[in-house]
Amino acid sequence: MPAPRRVVIVVFPDVDLLDVTGPAEVFALANREIAGREGPQGGARAGYLVQLAGPAGGAVTTSAGVRLLADLSFAEVGGVLDTLLVPGAVDPGPGGPVARIDRDVVRWVRATAPQARRVASVCVGAHLLAAAGLLDGRRVTTHWSTAAQLAADHPEVTVDPDPIFLRSGNVWTGAGISACMDLALALVAEDLGEEIALAVARQLVMYLKRQGGQSQFSVPLSRPPAARRDIDELRMFIADHLDGDLSAPALAQRMHLSERHFARVFRQETGTSAASYVEAARVEAVRRLLESTDQPLEQVAAACGIGSVETLHRALRKQTGTSPAAYRRRFRTTG
C-alpha cells in the first residue's frame, strides 16, 4: 500500500473556517472512494493524510468562532510535504474586506514551501503566498473582493479576479469561499483522476465539478445591487427571459420610461449599458449549456436569445476568447 500524500493546511487565529474544512472534507471523501473501490487495505493509488499546522499548535479560533485543533505547531512540521494549503483571513475595512497579512505565517510559508511538491492558496490566502514571494511573475486569482488589494500590493503578480481557481506551475490559487471545494477537487483529479474527483463531487452534492477557467460569479452577482428596486427586478426578468425581446425599447417600455431616460438610469445603477448587460447574461447562459449539454449550437443560440450560430461565435469569443467547440471540449462536465 503506497504511503498517503501528506497535506498540511495552515491554521491561525481568525482563519476562514470553510477554507480549512472544505478541502479537508474533499480529501477525506477521496480516501473513502479509494477504499470503496480497492478495499480497506488500499491498492495502487495513495490517498491523503491531512494535518493542520498552526503557529503554536493546539486550539485555534476561526472567523466563525468555531475552534479547530492543530495537529502540529509550525516548528513540528518537518519532512517532505505533498501539498501545502494556505487559507486566509480578512479584517473589515471602510471599502470592504481587507486581507490580513500575518507576518509569522508568511515567514513560515516562505521557508516551508520548498519542501512541498505543490503549494495552493484558498481565497485570500493568495495574499500570504504573495507576501512570501511565491506568486511573483505568476497569473493568480483570489476572492474578488480583495483582488484589487492584491494587485496594488504586489504589482509583480498578475491578478485575474474572475476564475474560480488557477494553476501556474506547481502553485495553485483559488477564489473564495466555496471555490475552495472546486480547487481541492481539481487537486484530487490531478492525483487520482477525473472519475474519483467526480465521485467526490457527487458525494458532496455539488451541482457539478466546475473547471478553473469558469467565472467566480454569475452576471447578476457580478454587479452591485441597484439602489432602485425596479432595476434589480428588471435584471431578474432579463435572466428569466433570455430568449425574449430584451431590446432597449422593450426594456424601456417594461420600465414605463422613455428610451433615453431608461438608458441613463440603467447605466447609473449597473455601471453598464442594457445591451452589454443582456449580451453578458446571454453568453453566460450559452456557457452553461455548453458545459452541461450536447445540444447543437443552433438550439443553444435559440434558447439563449443569441439568434444565429454566427452571432453566438462572435459573442462567446468576445467574452471568453475562445470558440464554442473549444469551450465545450474544455468545460464539458456531465455525461
CSV table of C-alpha atoms in Angstrom, one decimal:
chain,number,residue,atom,x,y,z
A,1,MET,CA,0.0,0.0,0.0
A,2,PRO,CA,1.6,3.3,-1.0
A,3,ALA,CA,2.2,6.0,1.6
A,4,PRO,CA,-0.5,8.6,1.7
A,5,ARG,CA,0.0,12.1,0.3
A,6,ARG,CA,0.7,14.4,3.1
A,7,VAL,CA,-1.4,17.6,3.0
A,8,VAL,CA,-0.6,20.3,5.5
A,9,ILE,CA,-3.3,23.0,5.9
A,10,VAL,CA,-2.2,26.2,7.7
A,11,VAL,CA,-4.4,27.5,10.5
A,12,PHE,CA,-4.1,30.6,12.5
A,13,PRO,CA,-6.4,33.0,14.5
A,14,ASP,CA,-9.5,34.2,12.6
A,15,VAL,CA,-8.8,31.9,9.6
A,16,ASP,CA,-11.9,31.3,7.4
A,17,LEU,CA,-13.4,28.1,8.7
A,18,LEU,CA,-14.6,26.7,5.3
A,19,ASP,CA,-11.2,27.4,3.7
A,20,VAL,CA,-9.9,24.8,6.1
A,21,THR,CA,-12.7,22.3,6.5
A,22,GLY,CA,-13.9,22.3,2.9
A,23,PRO,CA,-10.6,21.0,1.3
A,24,ALA,CA,-10.1,18.6,4.2
A,25,GLU,CA,-13.5,17.1,3.6
A,26,VAL,CA,-12.8,16.7,-0.1
A,27,PHE,CA,-9.5,14.8,0.7
A,28,ALA,CA,-11.3,12.6,3.2
A,29,LEU,CA,-14.0,11.7,0.7
A,30,ALA,CA,-11.4,10.9,-1.8
A,31,ASN,CA,-9.9,8.4,0.7
A,32,ARG,CA,-13.3,6.9,1.1
A,33,GLU,CA,-13.7,6.5,-2.6
A,34,ILE,CA,-10.4,4.8,-2.9
A,35,ALA,CA,-11.1,2.4,0.0
A,36,GLY,CA,-14.5,1.6,-1.5
A,37,ARG,CA,-13.0,0.7,-4.9
A,38,GLU,CA,-9.8,-1.0,-3.8
A,39,GLY,CA,-10.7,-2.4,-0.4
A,40,PRO,CA,-9.7,-1.2,3.1
A,41,GLN,CA,-6.1,-2.2,2.6
A,42,GLY,CA,-5.9,0.1,-0.4
A,43,GLY,CA,-4.4,-0.6,-3.8
A,44,ALA,CA,-2.2,1.1,-6.3
A,45,ARG,CA,-3.4,4.7,-5.5
A,46,ALA,CA,-2.3,6.6,-2.5
A,47,GLY,CA,-4.8,8.6,-0.6
A,48,TYR,CA,-4.3,11.6,1.7
A,49,LEU,CA,-3.0,12.3,5.2
A,50,VAL,CA,-4.4,15.8,6.2
A,51,GLN,CA,-2.7,17.7,9.1
A,52,LEU,CA,-3.5,21.1,10.5
A,53,ALA,CA,-0.5,23.2,11.4
A,54,GLY,CA,-0.6,26.4,13.5
A,55,PRO,CA,1.8,28.9,14.9
A,56,ALA,CA,1.8,27.1,18.3
A,57,GLY,CA,-0.3,24.0,17.9
A,58,GLY,CA,-3.4,23.4,19.9
A,59,ALA,CA,-6.7,25.2,19.6
A,60,VAL,CA,-7.2,28.0,17.0
A,61,THR,CA,-10.4,30.1,16.9
A,62,THR,CA,-11.6,30.7,13.4
A,63,SER,CA,-13.5,33.7,12.0
A,64,ALA,CA,-16.8,31.7,12.6
A,65,GLY,CA,-16.0,31.4,16.3
A,66,VAL,CA,-15.5,27.6,15.9
A,67,ARG,CA,-12.3,26.3,17.3
A,68,LEU,CA,-10.0,23.9,15.4
A,69,LEU,CA,-7.3,21.8,17.0
A,70,ALA,CA,-4.0,22.0,15.1
A,71,ASP,CA,-2.2,18.7,14.9
A,72,LEU,CA,1.2,20.3,14.8
A,73,SER,CA,2.9,23.6,15.5
A,74,PHE,CA,4.9,25.2,12.7
A,75,ALA,CA,8.1,24.1,14.4
A,76,GLU,CA,6.9,20.5,14.4
A,77,VAL,CA,6.2,20.3,10.7
A,78,GLY,CA,9.2,18.5,9.2
A,79,GLY,CA,10.0,16.3,6.2
A,80,VAL,CA,8.6,16.4,2.7
A,81,LEU,CA,5.1,17.6,2.0
A,82,ASP,CA,2.9,16.7,-0.9
A,83,THR,CA,0.7,19.8,-0.6
A,84,LEU,CA,0.9,22.9,1.4
A,85,LEU,CA,-2.5,24.6,1.6
A,86,VAL,CA,-2.8,28.2,2.8
A,87,PRO,CA,-6.1,29.7,3.6
A,88,GLY,CA,-6.6,33.3,4.6
A,89,ALA,CA,-8.3,35.8,6.9
A,90,VAL,CA,-9.8,39.2,6.5
A,91,ASP,CA,-10.4,42.3,8.5
A,92,PRO,CA,-13.3,44.8,8.0
A,93,GLY,CA,-12.4,47.9,6.1
A,94,PRO,CA,-14.2,51.1,5.0
A,95,GLY,CA,-14.4,49.9,1.4
A,96,GLY,CA,-15.0,46.2,2.2
A,97,PRO,CA,-12.9,43.2,3.4
A,98,VAL,CA,-9.1,43.7,3.7
A,99,ALA,CA,-6.9,40.6,3.6
A,100,ARG,CA,-4.9,40.2,6.8
A,101,ILE,CA,-1.1,39.6,6.5
A,102,ASP,CA,0.2,37.6,9.4
A,103,ARG,CA,4.0,38.0,9.2
A,104,ASP,CA,4.7,34.9,11.3
A,105,VAL,CA,2.6,32.8,8.9
A,106,VAL,CA,4.3,34.5,5.9
A,107,ARG,CA,7.8,33.7,7.2
A,108,TRP,CA,6.9,30.0,7.8
A,109,VAL,CA,5.2,29.6,4.5
A,110,ARG,CA,8.2,31.1,2.7
A,111,ALA,CA,10.5,28.6,4.5
A,112,THR,CA,8.3,25.6,4.1
A,113,ALA,CA,7.1,25.9,0.5
A,114,PRO,CA,10.3,24.4,-1.0
A,115,GLN,CA,9.6,21.2,0.9
A,116,ALA,CA,6.2,20.8,-0.8
A,117,ARG,CA,5.5,19.2,-4.2
A,118,ARG,CA,2.8,21.9,-4.7
A,119,VAL,CA,1.5,24.9,-2.9
A,120,ALA,CA,-2.1,26.1,-3.0
A,121,SER,CA,-3.9,29.1,-1.6
A,122,VAL,CA,-7.6,29.3,-0.8
A,123,CYS,CA,-9.5,32.5,-1.0
A,124,VAL,CA,-7.5,35.4,0.4
A,125,GLY,CA,-4.6,33.0,1.3
A,126,ALA,CA,-3.2,34.2,-2.0
A,127,HIS,CA,-2.2,37.4,-0.2
A,128,LEU,CA,0.0,35.3,2.1
A,129,LEU,CA,1.6,33.5,-0.8
A,130,ALA,CA,2.3,36.8,-2.5
A,131,ALA,CA,3.8,38.3,0.7
A,132,ALA,CA,6.1,35.2,0.8
A,133,GLY,CA,7.3,35.9,-2.7
A,134,LEU,CA,5.7,32.7,-4.1
A,135,LEU,CA,3.5,34.4,-6.7
A,136,ASP,CA,6.0,36.7,-8.4
A,137,GLY,CA,5.6,36.5,-12.2
A,138,ARG,CA,2.5,34.3,-12.0
A,139,ARG,CA,-1.1,34.7,-13.0
A,140,VAL,CA,-3.2,34.1,-10.0
A,141,THR,CA,-6.7,34.6,-8.5
A,142,THR,CA,-8.2,35.3,-5.2
A,143,HIS,CA,-11.6,36.3,-3.7
A,144,TRP,CA,-13.0,39.0,-5.9
A,145,SER,CA,-13.4,41.4,-3.0
A,146,THR,CA,-9.7,41.6,-2.3
A,147,ALA,CA,-8.3,41.2,-5.9
A,148,ALA,CA,-7.7,45.0,-6.2
A,149,GLN,CA,-5.7,44.9,-3.0
A,150,LEU,CA,-3.6,42.0,-4.1
A,151,ALA,CA,-2.8,43.7,-7.4
A,152,ALA,CA,-2.0,47.0,-5.7
A,153,ASP,CA,0.2,45.4,-3.0
A,154,HIS,CA,2.0,43.1,-5.5
A,155,PRO,CA,2.4,44.7,-9.0
A,156,GLU,CA,4.8,41.9,-9.9
A,157,VAL,CA,1.8,39.5,-9.7
A,158,THR,CA,-0.8,39.2,-12.5
A,159,VAL,CA,-4.2,39.1,-10.7
A,160,ASP,CA,-7.2,37.8,-12.5
A,161,PRO,CA,-10.3,38.2,-10.3
A,162,ASP,CA,-12.6,36.1,-12.4
A,163,PRO,CA,-11.6,32.4,-12.4
A,164,ILE,CA,-12.5,30.1,-9.5
A,165,PHE,CA,-9.0,28.8,-9.5
A,166,LEU,CA,-5.8,29.0,-11.5
A,167,ARG,CA,-2.7,26.9,-11.8
A,168,SER,CA,0.8,28.3,-12.5
A,169,GLY,CA,3.4,25.5,-12.4
A,170,ASN,CA,3.2,23.9,-9.0
A,171,VAL,CA,1.4,26.8,-7.5
A,172,TRP,CA,-2.4,26.9,-7.4
A,173,THR,CA,-4.6,29.8,-6.3
A,174,GLY,CA,-8.3,29.6,-5.6
A,175,ALA,CA,-11.1,32.1,-5.3
A,176,GLY,CA,-13.4,32.2,-2.3
A,177,ILE,CA,-15.2,30.9,-0.4
A,178,SER,CA,-17.0,27.8,-1.7
A,179,ALA,CA,-14.5,27.7,-4.6
A,180,CYS,CA,-12.1,26.0,-2.1
A,181,MET,CA,-14.0,22.8,-2.8
A,182,ASP,CA,-13.5,23.2,-6.6
A,183,LEU,CA,-9.8,23.7,-6.1
A,184,ALA,CA,-9.5,20.7,-3.8
A,185,LEU,CA,-11.4,18.6,-6.4
A,186,ALA,CA,-9.0,19.8,-9.1
A,187,LEU,CA,-6.1,18.6,-6.9
A,188,VAL,CA,-7.8,15.2,-6.4
A,189,ALA,CA,-8.4,15.0,-10.2
A,190,GLU,CA,-4.7,15.6,-10.8
A,191,ASP,CA,-3.7,13.0,-8.3
A,192,LEU,CA,-6.3,10.3,-8.7
A,193,GLY,CA,-8.1,11.0,-12.0
A,194,GLU,CA,-11.4,12.6,-13.0
A,195,GLU,CA,-13.5,9.6,-12.1
A,196,ILE,CA,-12.6,9.8,-8.4
A,197,ALA,CA,-13.0,13.6,-8.4
A,198,LEU,CA,-16.4,13.4,-9.9
A,199,ALA,CA,-17.4,10.7,-7.4
A,200,VAL,CA,-16.4,13.0,-4.6
A,201,ALA,CA,-18.3,15.9,-6.1
A,202,ARG,CA,-21.4,13.7,-6.2
A,203,GLN,CA,-20.9,12.8,-2.5
A,204,LEU,CA,-20.8,16.5,-1.7
A,205,VAL,CA,-24.0,17.0,-3.7
A,206,MET,CA,-22.2,19.7,-5.7
A,207,TYR,CA,-24.1,20.8,-8.8
A,208,LEU,CA,-21.1,19.9,-10.9
A,209,LYS,CA,-17.3,19.9,-10.7
A,210,ARG,CA,-16.5,23.3,-12.0
A,211,GLN,CA,-13.4,23.9,-14.0
A,212,GLY,CA,-10.8,26.5,-13.2
A,213,GLY,CA,-11.4,28.9,-16.1
A,214,GLN,CA,-15.1,29.4,-15.1
A,215,SER,CA,-16.2,32.7,-13.6
A,216,GLN,CA,-16.4,33.2,-9.8
A,217,PHE,CA,-19.9,34.7,-10.1
A,218,SER,CA,-22.9,35.0,-12.4
A,219,VAL,CA,-23.7,38.1,-14.3
A,220,PRO,CA,-26.3,39.3,-11.8
A,221,LEU,CA,-23.9,38.7,-8.9
A,222,SER,CA,-21.0,40.5,-10.7
A,223,ARG,CA,-22.9,43.8,-10.5
A,224,PRO,CA,-23.6,45.6,-7.2
A,225,PRO,CA,-27.2,45.7,-6.0
A,226,ALA,CA,-29.0,48.6,-7.6
A,227,ALA,CA,-30.4,51.4,-5.4
A,228,ARG,CA,-33.6,51.1,-7.4
A,229,ARG,CA,-35.6,48.0,-6.7
A,230,ASP,CA,-37.2,48.1,-10.1
A,231,ILE,CA,-33.8,47.8,-11.8
A,232,ASP,CA,-32.9,44.8,-9.7
A,233,GLU,CA,-36.3,43.3,-10.6
A,234,LEU,CA,-35.5,44.0,-14.3
A,235,ARG,CA,-32.2,42.2,-14.0
A,236,MET,CA,-34.0,39.1,-12.7
A,237,PHE,CA,-36.6,39.5,-15.5
A,238,ILE,CA,-33.7,39.5,-18.0
A,239,ALA,CA,-32.2,36.4,-16.5
A,240,ASP,CA,-35.6,34.6,-16.8
A,241,HIS,CA,-36.4,35.7,-20.3
A,242,LEU,CA,-33.2,35.4,-22.3
A,243,ASP,CA,-35.0,34.1,-25.3
A,244,GLY,CA,-37.4,37.0,-25.4
A,245,ASP,CA,-37.3,40.5,-26.7
A,246,LEU,CA,-34.7,42.3,-24.5
A,247,SER,CA,-34.0,45.2,-26.8
A,248,ALA,CA,-33.6,48.6,-25.2
A,249,PRO,CA,-37.0,49.8,-26.5
A,250,ALA,CA,-38.7,46.7,-25.0
A,251,LEU,CA,-37.0,47.1,-21.6
A,252,ALA,CA,-37.7,50.8,-21.5
A,253,GLN,CA,-41.4,50.1,-22.2
A,254,ARG,CA,-41.4,47.5,-19.4
A,255,MET,CA,-40.0,50.1,-17.0
A,256,HIS,CA,-42.5,52.7,-18.3
A,257,LEU,CA,-39.6,55.1,-19.2
A,258,SER,CA,-38.5,56.8,-22.3
A,259,GLU,CA,-35.6,55.0,-24.0
A,260,ARG,CA,-33.2,57.9,-23.2
A,261,HIS,CA,-34.2,58.0,-19.6
A,262,PHE,CA,-34.1,54.2,-19.3
A,263,ALA,CA,-30.6,54.1,-20.8
A,264,ARG,CA,-29.4,56.8,-18.3
A,265,VAL,CA,-30.9,55.1,-15.3
A,266,PHE,CA,-29.7,51.6,-16.2
A,267,ARG,CA,-26.1,52.7,-16.7
A,268,GLN,CA,-26.2,54.7,-13.5
A,269,GLU,CA,-27.5,51.7,-11.5
A,270,THR,CA,-25.4,48.9,-13.1
A,271,GLY,CA,-22.4,50.6,-14.5
A,272,THR,CA,-23.0,49.3,-18.0
A,273,SER,CA,-25.5,49.6,-20.8
A,274,ALA,CA,-28.6,47.5,-21.1
A,275,ALA,CA,-27.3,46.0,-24.3
A,276,SER,CA,-24.0,45.0,-22.8
A,277,TYR,CA,-25.7,43.5,-19.7
A,278,VAL,CA,-28.1,41.5,-21.8
A,279,GLU,CA,-25.3,40.2,-24.0
A,280,ALA,CA,-23.3,39.1,-21.0
A,281,ALA,CA,-26.3,37.3,-19.4
A,282,ARG,CA,-26.9,35.5,-22.7
A,283,VAL,CA,-23.3,34.4,-23.1
A,284,GLU,CA,-23.3,33.2,-19.5
A,285,ALA,CA,-26.4,31.0,-20.4
A,286,VAL,CA,-24.6,29.8,-23.5
A,287,ARG,CA,-21.6,28.8,-21.4
A,288,ARG,CA,-23.8,26.8,-19.0
A,289,LEU,CA,-25.4,24.9,-21.9
A,290,LEU,CA,-22.1,24.2,-23.5
A,291,GLU,CA,-20.8,22.9,-20.1
A,292,SER,CA,-23.8,20.7,-19.3
A,293,THR,CA,-25.4,19.6,-22.5
A,294,ASP,CA,-24.6,18.3,-26.0
A,295,GLN,CA,-27.3,20.5,-27.7
A,296,PRO,CA,-26.4,21.6,-31.2
A,297,LEU,CA,-25.3,25.2,-31.4
A,298,GLU,CA,-28.5,26.2,-33.2
A,299,GLN,CA,-30.5,25.1,-30.2
A,300,VAL,CA,-28.1,26.8,-27.8
A,301,ALA,CA,-28.3,30.1,-29.7
A,302,ALA,CA,-32.1,29.9,-29.8
A,303,ALA,CA,-32.5,29.0,-26.1
A,304,CYS,CA,-30.3,31.9,-25.0
A,305,GLY,CA,-31.8,34.5,-27.4
A,306,ILE,CA,-28.5,34.9,-29.2
A,307,GLY,CA,-30.1,34.4,-32.6
A,308,SER,CA,-27.7,32.8,-35.1
A,309,VAL,CA,-24.8,30.5,-34.6
A,310,GLU,CA,-22.6,33.1,-36.2
A,311,THR,CA,-23.7,35.6,-33.6
A,312,LEU,CA,-23.1,33.0,-30.9
A,313,HIS,CA,-19.5,32.5,-32.1
A,314,ARG,CA,-18.8,36.3,-32.1
A,315,ALA,CA,-20.4,36.9,-28.6
A,316,LEU,CA,-18.6,33.9,-27.0
A,317,ARG,CA,-15.2,34.8,-28.5
A,318,LYS,CA,-15.7,38.4,-27.4
A,319,GLN,CA,-16.2,37.5,-23.7
A,320,THR,CA,-14.1,34.3,-23.4
A,321,GLY,CA,-11.6,34.5,-26.2
A,322,THR,CA,-12.5,31.0,-27.5
A,323,SER,CA,-14.9,29.3,-29.8
A,324,PRO,CA,-18.0,27.3,-28.7
A,325,ALA,CA,-16.3,24.0,-29.7
A,326,ALA,CA,-13.1,24.7,-27.8
A,327,TYR,CA,-15.1,25.9,-24.8
A,328,ARG,CA,-17.2,22.8,-24.7
A,329,ARG,CA,-14.2,20.5,-25.0
A,330,ARG,CA,-12.5,22.2,-22.1
A,331,PHE,CA,-15.5,22.6,-19.7
A,332,ARG,CA,-18.0,19.8,-20.6
A,333,THR,CA,-18.6,18.2,-17.2
A,334,THR,CA,-21.5,15.7,-17.4
A,335,GLY,CA,-22.0,12.7,-19.5
